[in-house]
mmCIF file of C-alpha atoms in Angstrom:
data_model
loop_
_atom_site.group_PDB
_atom_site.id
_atom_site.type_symbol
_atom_site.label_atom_id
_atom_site.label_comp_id
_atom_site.label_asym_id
_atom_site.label_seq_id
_atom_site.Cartn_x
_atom_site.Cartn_y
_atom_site.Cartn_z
ATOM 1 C CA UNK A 1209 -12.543 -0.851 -16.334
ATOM 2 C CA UNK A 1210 -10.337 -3.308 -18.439
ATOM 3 C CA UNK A 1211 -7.342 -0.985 -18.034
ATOM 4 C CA UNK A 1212 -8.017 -0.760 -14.396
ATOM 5 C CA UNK A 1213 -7.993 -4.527 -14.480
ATOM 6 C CA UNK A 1214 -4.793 -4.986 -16.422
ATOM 7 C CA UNK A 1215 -3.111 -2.721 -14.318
ATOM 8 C CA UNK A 1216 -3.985 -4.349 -11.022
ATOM 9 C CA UNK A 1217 -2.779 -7.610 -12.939
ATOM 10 C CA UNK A 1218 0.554 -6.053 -14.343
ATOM 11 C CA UNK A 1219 0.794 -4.445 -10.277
ATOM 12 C CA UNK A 1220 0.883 -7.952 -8.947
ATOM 13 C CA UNK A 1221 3.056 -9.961 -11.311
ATOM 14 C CA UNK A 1222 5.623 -7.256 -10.429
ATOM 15 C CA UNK A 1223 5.331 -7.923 -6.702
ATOM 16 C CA UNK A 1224 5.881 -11.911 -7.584
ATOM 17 C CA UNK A 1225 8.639 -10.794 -9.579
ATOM 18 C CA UNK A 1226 10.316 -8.915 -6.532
ATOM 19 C CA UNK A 1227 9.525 -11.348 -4.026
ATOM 20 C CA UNK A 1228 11.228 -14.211 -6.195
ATOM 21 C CA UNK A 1229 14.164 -12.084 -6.526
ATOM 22 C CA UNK A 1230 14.418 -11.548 -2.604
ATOM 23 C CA UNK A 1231 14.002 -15.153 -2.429
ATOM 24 C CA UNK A 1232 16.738 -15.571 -4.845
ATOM 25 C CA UNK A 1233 19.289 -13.569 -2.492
ATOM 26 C CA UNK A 1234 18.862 -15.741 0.002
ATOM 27 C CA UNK A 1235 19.517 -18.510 -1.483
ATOM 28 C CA UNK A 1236 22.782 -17.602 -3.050
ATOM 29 C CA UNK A 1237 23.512 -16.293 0.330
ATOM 30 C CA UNK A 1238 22.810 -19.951 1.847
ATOM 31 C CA UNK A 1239 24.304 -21.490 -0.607
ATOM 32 C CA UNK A 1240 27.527 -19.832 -0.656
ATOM 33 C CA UNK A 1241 27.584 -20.037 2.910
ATOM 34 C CA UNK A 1242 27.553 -24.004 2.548
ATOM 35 C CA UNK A 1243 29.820 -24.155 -0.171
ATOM 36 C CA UNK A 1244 32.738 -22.495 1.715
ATOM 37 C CA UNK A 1245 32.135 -24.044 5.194
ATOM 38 C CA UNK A 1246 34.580 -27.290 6.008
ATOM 39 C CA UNK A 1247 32.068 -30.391 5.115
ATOM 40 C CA UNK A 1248 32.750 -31.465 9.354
ATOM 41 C CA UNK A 1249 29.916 -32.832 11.792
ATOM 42 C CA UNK A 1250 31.507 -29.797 14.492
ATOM 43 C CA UNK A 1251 30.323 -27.296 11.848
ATOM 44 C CA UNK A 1252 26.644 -27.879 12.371
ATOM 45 C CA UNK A 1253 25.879 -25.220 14.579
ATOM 46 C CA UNK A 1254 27.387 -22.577 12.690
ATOM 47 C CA UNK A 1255 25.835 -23.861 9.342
ATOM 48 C CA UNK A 1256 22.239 -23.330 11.224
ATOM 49 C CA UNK A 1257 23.209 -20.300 12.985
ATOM 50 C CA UNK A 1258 23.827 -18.620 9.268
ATOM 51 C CA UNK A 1259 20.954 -20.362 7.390
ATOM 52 C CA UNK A 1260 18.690 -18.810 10.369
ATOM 53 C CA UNK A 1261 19.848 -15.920 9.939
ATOM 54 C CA UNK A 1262 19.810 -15.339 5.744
ATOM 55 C CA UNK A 1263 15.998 -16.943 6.260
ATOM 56 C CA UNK A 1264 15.201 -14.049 8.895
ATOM 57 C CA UNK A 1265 16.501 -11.741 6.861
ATOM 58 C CA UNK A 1266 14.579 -12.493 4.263
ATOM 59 C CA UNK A 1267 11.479 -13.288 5.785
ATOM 60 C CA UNK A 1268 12.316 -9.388 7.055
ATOM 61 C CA UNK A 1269 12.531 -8.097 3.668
ATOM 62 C CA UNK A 1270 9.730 -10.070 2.081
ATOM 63 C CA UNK A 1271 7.367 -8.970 4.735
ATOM 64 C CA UNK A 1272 8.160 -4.803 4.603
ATOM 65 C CA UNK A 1273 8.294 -5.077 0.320
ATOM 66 C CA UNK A 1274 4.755 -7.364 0.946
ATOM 67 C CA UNK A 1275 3.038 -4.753 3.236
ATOM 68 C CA UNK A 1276 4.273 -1.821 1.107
ATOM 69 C CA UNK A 1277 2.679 -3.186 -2.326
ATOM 70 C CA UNK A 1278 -0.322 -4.191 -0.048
ATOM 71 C CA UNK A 1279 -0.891 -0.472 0.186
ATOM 72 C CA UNK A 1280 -0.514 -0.056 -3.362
ATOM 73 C CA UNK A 1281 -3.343 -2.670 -3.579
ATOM 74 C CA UNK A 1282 -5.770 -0.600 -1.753
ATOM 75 C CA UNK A 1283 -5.542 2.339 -3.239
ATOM 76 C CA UNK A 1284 -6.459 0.333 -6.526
ATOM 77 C CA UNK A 1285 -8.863 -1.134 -4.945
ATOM 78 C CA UNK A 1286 -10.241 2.299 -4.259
ATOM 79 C CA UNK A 1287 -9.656 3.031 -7.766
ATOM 80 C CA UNK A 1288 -11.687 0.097 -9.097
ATOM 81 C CA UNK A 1289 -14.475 1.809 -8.005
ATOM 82 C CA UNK A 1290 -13.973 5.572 -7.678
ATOM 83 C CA UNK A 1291 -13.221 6.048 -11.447
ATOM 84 C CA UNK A 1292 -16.346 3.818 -13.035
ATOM 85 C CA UNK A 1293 -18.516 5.699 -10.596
ATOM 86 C CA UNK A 1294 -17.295 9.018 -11.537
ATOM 87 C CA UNK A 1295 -17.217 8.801 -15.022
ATOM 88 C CA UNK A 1296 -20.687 7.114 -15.156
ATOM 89 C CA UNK A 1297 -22.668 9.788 -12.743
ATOM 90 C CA UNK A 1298 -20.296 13.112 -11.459
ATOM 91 C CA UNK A 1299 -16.618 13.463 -11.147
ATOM 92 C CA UNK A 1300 -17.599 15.069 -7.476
ATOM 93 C CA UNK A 1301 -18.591 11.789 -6.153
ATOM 94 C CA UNK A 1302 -15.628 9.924 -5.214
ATOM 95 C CA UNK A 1303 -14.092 13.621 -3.934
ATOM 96 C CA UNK A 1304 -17.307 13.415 -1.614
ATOM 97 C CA UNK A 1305 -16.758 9.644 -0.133
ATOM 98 C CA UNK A 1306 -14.566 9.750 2.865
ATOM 99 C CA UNK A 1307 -11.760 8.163 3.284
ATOM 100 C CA UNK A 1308 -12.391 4.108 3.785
ATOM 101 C CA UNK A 1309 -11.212 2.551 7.257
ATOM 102 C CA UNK A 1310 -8.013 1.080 7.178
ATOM 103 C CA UNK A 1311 -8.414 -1.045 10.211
ATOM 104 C CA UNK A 1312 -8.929 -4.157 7.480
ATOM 105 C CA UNK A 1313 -5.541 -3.332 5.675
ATOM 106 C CA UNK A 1314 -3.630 -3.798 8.820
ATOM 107 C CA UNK A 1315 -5.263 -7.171 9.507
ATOM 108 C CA UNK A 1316 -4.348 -8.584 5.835
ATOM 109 C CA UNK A 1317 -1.273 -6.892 6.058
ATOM 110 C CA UNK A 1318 -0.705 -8.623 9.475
ATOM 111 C CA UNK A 1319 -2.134 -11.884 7.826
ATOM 112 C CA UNK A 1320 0.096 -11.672 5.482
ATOM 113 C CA UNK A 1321 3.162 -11.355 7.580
ATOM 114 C CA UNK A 1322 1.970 -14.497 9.431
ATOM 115 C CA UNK A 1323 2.489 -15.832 6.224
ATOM 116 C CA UNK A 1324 5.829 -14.832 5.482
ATOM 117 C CA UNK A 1325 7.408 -15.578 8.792
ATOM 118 C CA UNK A 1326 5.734 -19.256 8.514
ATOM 119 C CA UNK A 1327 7.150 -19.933 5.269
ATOM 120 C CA UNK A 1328 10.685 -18.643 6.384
ATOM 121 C CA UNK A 1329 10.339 -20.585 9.463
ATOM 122 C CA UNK A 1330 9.655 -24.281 7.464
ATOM 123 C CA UNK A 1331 12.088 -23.367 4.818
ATOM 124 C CA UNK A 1332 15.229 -22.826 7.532
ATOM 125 C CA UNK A 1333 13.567 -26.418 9.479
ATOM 126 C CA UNK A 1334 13.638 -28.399 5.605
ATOM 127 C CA UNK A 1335 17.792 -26.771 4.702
ATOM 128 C CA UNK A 1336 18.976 -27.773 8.450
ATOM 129 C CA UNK A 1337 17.417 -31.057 8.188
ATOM 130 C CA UNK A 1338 19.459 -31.675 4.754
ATOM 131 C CA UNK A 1339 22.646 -30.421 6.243
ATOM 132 C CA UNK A 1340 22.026 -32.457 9.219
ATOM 133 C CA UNK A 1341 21.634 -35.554 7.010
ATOM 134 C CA UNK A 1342 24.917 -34.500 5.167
ATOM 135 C CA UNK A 1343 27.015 -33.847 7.966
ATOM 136 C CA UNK A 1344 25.939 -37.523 9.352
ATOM 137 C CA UNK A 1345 27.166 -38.896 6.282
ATOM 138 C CA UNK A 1346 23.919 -39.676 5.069
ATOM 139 C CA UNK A 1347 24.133 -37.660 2.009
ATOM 140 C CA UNK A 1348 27.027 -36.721 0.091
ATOM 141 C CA UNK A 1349 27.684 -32.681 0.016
ATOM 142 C CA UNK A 1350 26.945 -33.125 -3.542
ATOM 143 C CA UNK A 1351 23.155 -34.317 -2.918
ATOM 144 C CA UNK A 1352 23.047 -31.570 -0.275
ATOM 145 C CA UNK A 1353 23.778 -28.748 -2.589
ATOM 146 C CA UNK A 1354 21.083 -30.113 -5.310
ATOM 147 C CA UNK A 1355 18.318 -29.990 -2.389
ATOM 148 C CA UNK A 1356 18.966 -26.963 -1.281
ATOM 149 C CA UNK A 1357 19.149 -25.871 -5.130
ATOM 150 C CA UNK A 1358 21.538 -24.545 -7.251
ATOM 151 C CA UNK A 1359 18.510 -21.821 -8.386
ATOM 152 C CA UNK A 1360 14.630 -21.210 -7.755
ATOM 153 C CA UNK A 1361 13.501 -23.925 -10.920
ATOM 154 C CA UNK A 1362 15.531 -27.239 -10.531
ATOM 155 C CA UNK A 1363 13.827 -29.609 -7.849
ATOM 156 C CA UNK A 1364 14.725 -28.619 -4.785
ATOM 157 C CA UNK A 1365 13.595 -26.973 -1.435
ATOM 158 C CA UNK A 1366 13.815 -23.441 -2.533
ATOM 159 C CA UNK A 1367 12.089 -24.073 -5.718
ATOM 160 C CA UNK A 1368 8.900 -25.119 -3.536
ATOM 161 C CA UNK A 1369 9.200 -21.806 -1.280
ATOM 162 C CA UNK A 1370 9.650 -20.154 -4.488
ATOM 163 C CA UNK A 1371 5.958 -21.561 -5.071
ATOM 164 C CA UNK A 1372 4.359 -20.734 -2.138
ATOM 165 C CA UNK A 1373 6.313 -17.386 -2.025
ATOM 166 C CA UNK A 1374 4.018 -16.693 -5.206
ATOM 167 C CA UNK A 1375 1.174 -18.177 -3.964
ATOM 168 C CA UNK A 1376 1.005 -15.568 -0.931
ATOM 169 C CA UNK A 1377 1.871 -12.845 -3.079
ATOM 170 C CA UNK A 1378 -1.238 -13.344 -5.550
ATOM 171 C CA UNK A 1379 -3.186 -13.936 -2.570
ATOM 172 C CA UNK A 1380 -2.504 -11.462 -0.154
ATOM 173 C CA UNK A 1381 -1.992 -8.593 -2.743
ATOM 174 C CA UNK A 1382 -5.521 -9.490 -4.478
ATOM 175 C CA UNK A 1383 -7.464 -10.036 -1.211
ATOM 176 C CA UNK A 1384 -6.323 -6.503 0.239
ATOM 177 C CA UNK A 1385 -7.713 -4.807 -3.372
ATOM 178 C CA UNK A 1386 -10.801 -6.567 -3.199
ATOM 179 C CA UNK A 1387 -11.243 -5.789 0.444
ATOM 180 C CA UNK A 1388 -10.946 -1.965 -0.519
ATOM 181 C CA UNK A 1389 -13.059 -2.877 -3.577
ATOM 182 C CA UNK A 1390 -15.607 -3.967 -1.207
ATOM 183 C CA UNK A 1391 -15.688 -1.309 1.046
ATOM 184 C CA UNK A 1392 -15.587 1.365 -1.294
ATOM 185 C CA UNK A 1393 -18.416 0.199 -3.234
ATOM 186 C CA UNK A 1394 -20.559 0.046 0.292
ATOM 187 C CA UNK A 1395 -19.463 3.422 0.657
ATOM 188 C CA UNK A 1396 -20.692 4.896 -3.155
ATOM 189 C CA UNK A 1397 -24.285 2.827 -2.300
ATOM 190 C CA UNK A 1398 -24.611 4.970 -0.484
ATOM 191 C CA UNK A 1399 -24.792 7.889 -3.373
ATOM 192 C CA UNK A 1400 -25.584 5.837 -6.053
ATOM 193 C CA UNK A 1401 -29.025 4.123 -5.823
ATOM 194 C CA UNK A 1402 -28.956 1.183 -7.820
ATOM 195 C CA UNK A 1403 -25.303 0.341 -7.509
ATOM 196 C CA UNK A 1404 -24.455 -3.276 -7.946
ATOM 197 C CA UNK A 1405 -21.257 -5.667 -7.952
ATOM 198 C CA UNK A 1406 -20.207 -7.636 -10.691
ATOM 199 C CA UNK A 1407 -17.985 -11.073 -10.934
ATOM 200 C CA UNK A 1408 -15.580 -10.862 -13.370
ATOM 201 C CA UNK A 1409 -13.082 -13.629 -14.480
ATOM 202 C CA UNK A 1410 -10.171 -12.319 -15.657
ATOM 203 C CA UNK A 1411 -8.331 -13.862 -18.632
ATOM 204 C CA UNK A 1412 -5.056 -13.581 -16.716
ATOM 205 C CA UNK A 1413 -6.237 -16.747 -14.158
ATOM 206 C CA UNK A 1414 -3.179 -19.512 -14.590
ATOM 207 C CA UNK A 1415 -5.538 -22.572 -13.266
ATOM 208 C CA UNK A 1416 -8.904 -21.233 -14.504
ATOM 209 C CA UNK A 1417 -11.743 -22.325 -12.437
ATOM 210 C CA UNK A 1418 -14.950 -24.185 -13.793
ATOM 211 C CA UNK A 1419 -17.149 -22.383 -10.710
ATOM 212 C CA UNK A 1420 -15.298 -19.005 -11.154
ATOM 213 C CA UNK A 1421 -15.917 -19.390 -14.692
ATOM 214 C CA UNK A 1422 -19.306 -20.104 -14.011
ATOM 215 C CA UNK A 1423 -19.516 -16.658 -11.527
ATOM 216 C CA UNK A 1424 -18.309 -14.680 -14.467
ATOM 217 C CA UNK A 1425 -20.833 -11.622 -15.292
ATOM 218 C CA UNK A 1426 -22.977 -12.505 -11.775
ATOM 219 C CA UNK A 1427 -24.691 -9.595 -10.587
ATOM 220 C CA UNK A 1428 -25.480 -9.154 -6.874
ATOM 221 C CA UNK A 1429 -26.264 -6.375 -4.587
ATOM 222 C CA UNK A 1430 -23.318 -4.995 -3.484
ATOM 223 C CA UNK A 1431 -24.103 -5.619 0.484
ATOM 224 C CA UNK A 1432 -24.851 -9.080 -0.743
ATOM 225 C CA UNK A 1433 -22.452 -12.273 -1.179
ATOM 226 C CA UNK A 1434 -21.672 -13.943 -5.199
ATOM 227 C CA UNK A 1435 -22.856 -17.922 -5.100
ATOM 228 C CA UNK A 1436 -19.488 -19.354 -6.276
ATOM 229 C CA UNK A 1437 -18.254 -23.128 -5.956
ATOM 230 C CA UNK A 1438 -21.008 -23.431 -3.364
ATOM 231 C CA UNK A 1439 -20.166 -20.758 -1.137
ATOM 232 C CA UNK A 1440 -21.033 -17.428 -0.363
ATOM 233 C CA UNK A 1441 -18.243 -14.658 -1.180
ATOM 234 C CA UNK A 1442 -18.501 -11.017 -0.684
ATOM 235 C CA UNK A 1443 -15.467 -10.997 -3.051
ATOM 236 C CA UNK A 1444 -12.814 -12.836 -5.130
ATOM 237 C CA UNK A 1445 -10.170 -14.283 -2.305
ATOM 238 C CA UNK A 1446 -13.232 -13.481 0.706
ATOM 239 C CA UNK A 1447 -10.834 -15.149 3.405
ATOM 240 C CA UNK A 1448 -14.528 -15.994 4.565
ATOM 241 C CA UNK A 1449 -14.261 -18.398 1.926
ATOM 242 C CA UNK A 1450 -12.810 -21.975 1.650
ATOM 243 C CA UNK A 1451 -8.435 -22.254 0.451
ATOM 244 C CA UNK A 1452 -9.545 -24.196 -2.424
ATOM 245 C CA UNK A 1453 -12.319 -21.230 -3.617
ATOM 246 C CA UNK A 1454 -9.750 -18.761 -3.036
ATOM 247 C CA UNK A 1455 -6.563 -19.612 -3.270
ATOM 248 C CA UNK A 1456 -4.800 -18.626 -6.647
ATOM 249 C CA UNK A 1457 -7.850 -16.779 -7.844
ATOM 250 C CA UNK A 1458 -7.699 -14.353 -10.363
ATOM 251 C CA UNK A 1459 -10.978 -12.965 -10.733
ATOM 252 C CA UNK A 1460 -12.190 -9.902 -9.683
ATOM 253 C CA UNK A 1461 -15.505 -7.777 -8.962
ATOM 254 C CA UNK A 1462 -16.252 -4.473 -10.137
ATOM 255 C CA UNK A 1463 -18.849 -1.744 -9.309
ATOM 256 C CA UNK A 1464 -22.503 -2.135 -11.847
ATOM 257 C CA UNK A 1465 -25.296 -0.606 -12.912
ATOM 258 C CA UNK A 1466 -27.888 -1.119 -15.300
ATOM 259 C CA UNK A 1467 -28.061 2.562 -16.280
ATOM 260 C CA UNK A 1468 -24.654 2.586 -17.340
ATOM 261 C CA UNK A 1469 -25.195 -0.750 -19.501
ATOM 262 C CA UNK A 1470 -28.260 0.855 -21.114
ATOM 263 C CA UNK A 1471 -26.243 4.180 -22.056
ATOM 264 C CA UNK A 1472 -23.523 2.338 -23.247
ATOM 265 C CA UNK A 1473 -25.848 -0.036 -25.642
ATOM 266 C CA UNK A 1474 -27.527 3.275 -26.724
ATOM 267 C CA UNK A 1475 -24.178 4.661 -27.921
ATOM 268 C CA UNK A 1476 -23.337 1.540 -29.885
ATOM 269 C CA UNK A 1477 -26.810 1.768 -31.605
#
């Protein structure tokens, strides 16, 4: 289960990693785009037309390499459960379960986009409104440059959509494997009398929690919500839950049983 676990973390600091650098393109693209255009109030339209379009573009990008990994996400999600199940009572169980419904994955997935296209659409208002300011004389081309950012760390506007870029990521690509999670585990109940949930707070959280902390090793039916922070989640990132229980979480819940606890303290006896 802890391999399972480290892969699903290792699987989504590598879509971070390629959403930053998409991000990254764009701004090099925007930039450039600035730095050769004449520094003239008559330039204005073109200088929005072309950061509207590098911000579609990669709001275009972000979205299809999003919704791709967001499969990858549910099969693990799948795999968070099938494999635990089937090495703890017959490797002909999972091979038995049908396939889950999808009809979930395409509303993250479309969540998700809703996302992306909202983020592209503020960042394009916040770089027009600096090159506005510029081309009033307001700001020197200098002071535009350093807001728009000369890369994704210094101060600047892309810096913050570099934030919330990752932000979404971790979200959206954790909420679709725990949504599988979910649904899979309803699905083995349904073989496996007994079959519980467990909260588990994964070492990997950035910001750790003291309520998800607190949730660590809670056991709960699996048709039946964890008490975290004062709310009721079926899962880590439940979008039933509140944006400051769920957003940047990094916990996760996994399929229990006591059988399997009491074979595995035999062993170690």
């Amino acid at each position: 289960m802890e391999q399972l676990i480290a892969q699903a973390t290792k699987m989504e600091n590598e879509a971070v990693k390629n959403s930053i650098r998409i991000l990254e393109a764009a701004r090099k693209e925007i930039a450039a785009t600035v730095a050769s255009t004449e520094w003239e109030m008559y330039r204005l339209p073109q200088l929005k037309s072309a950061v509207e379009r590098a911000m579609q573009s990669y709001a275009q990008l972000y979205n299809m390499d999003l919704n791709d990994r967001q499969l990858d996400f549910w099969d693990q999600g799948i795999l968070l459960v099938d494999e635990p199940v089937s090495a703890a009572v017959s490797a002909n169980i999972a091979v038995a379960m049908p396939q889950i419904d999808t009809t979930m994955l395409g509303i993250l997935q479309g969540y998700g986009t809703d996302l992306v296209t909202g983020l592209a659409a503020d960042a394009n208002k916040k770089i027009t409104a600096e090159l506005t300011r510029g081309l009033l004389g307001r700001k020197s081309p200098f002071e535009v440059m350093q807001a728009v950012g000369k890369n994704l760390k210094d101060k600047s506007i892309f810096k913050s959509i570099a934030a919330r870029a990752e932000t979404i990521t971790r979200n959206e690509c954790g909420r679709v494997l725990e949504a599988a999670n979910q649904a899979r585990r309803e699905q083995a109940a349904k073989a496996v009398p007994g079959l519980k949930k467990q909260w588990v707070h994964s070492d990997f959280a950035k910001v750790p929690r003291m309520s998800h902390l607190a949730a660590d090793g809670q056991i709960r039916d699996v048709d039946q919500p964890f008490d975290v922070g004062g709310e009721k989640l079926m899962y880590p990132r439940d979008p039933a839950g509140s944006a400051e229980n769920t957003i940047n979480c990094g916990c996760y819940s996994v399929p229990y049983h006591e059988h399997w606890e009491r074979a595995a303290e035999d062993l170690a006896a």
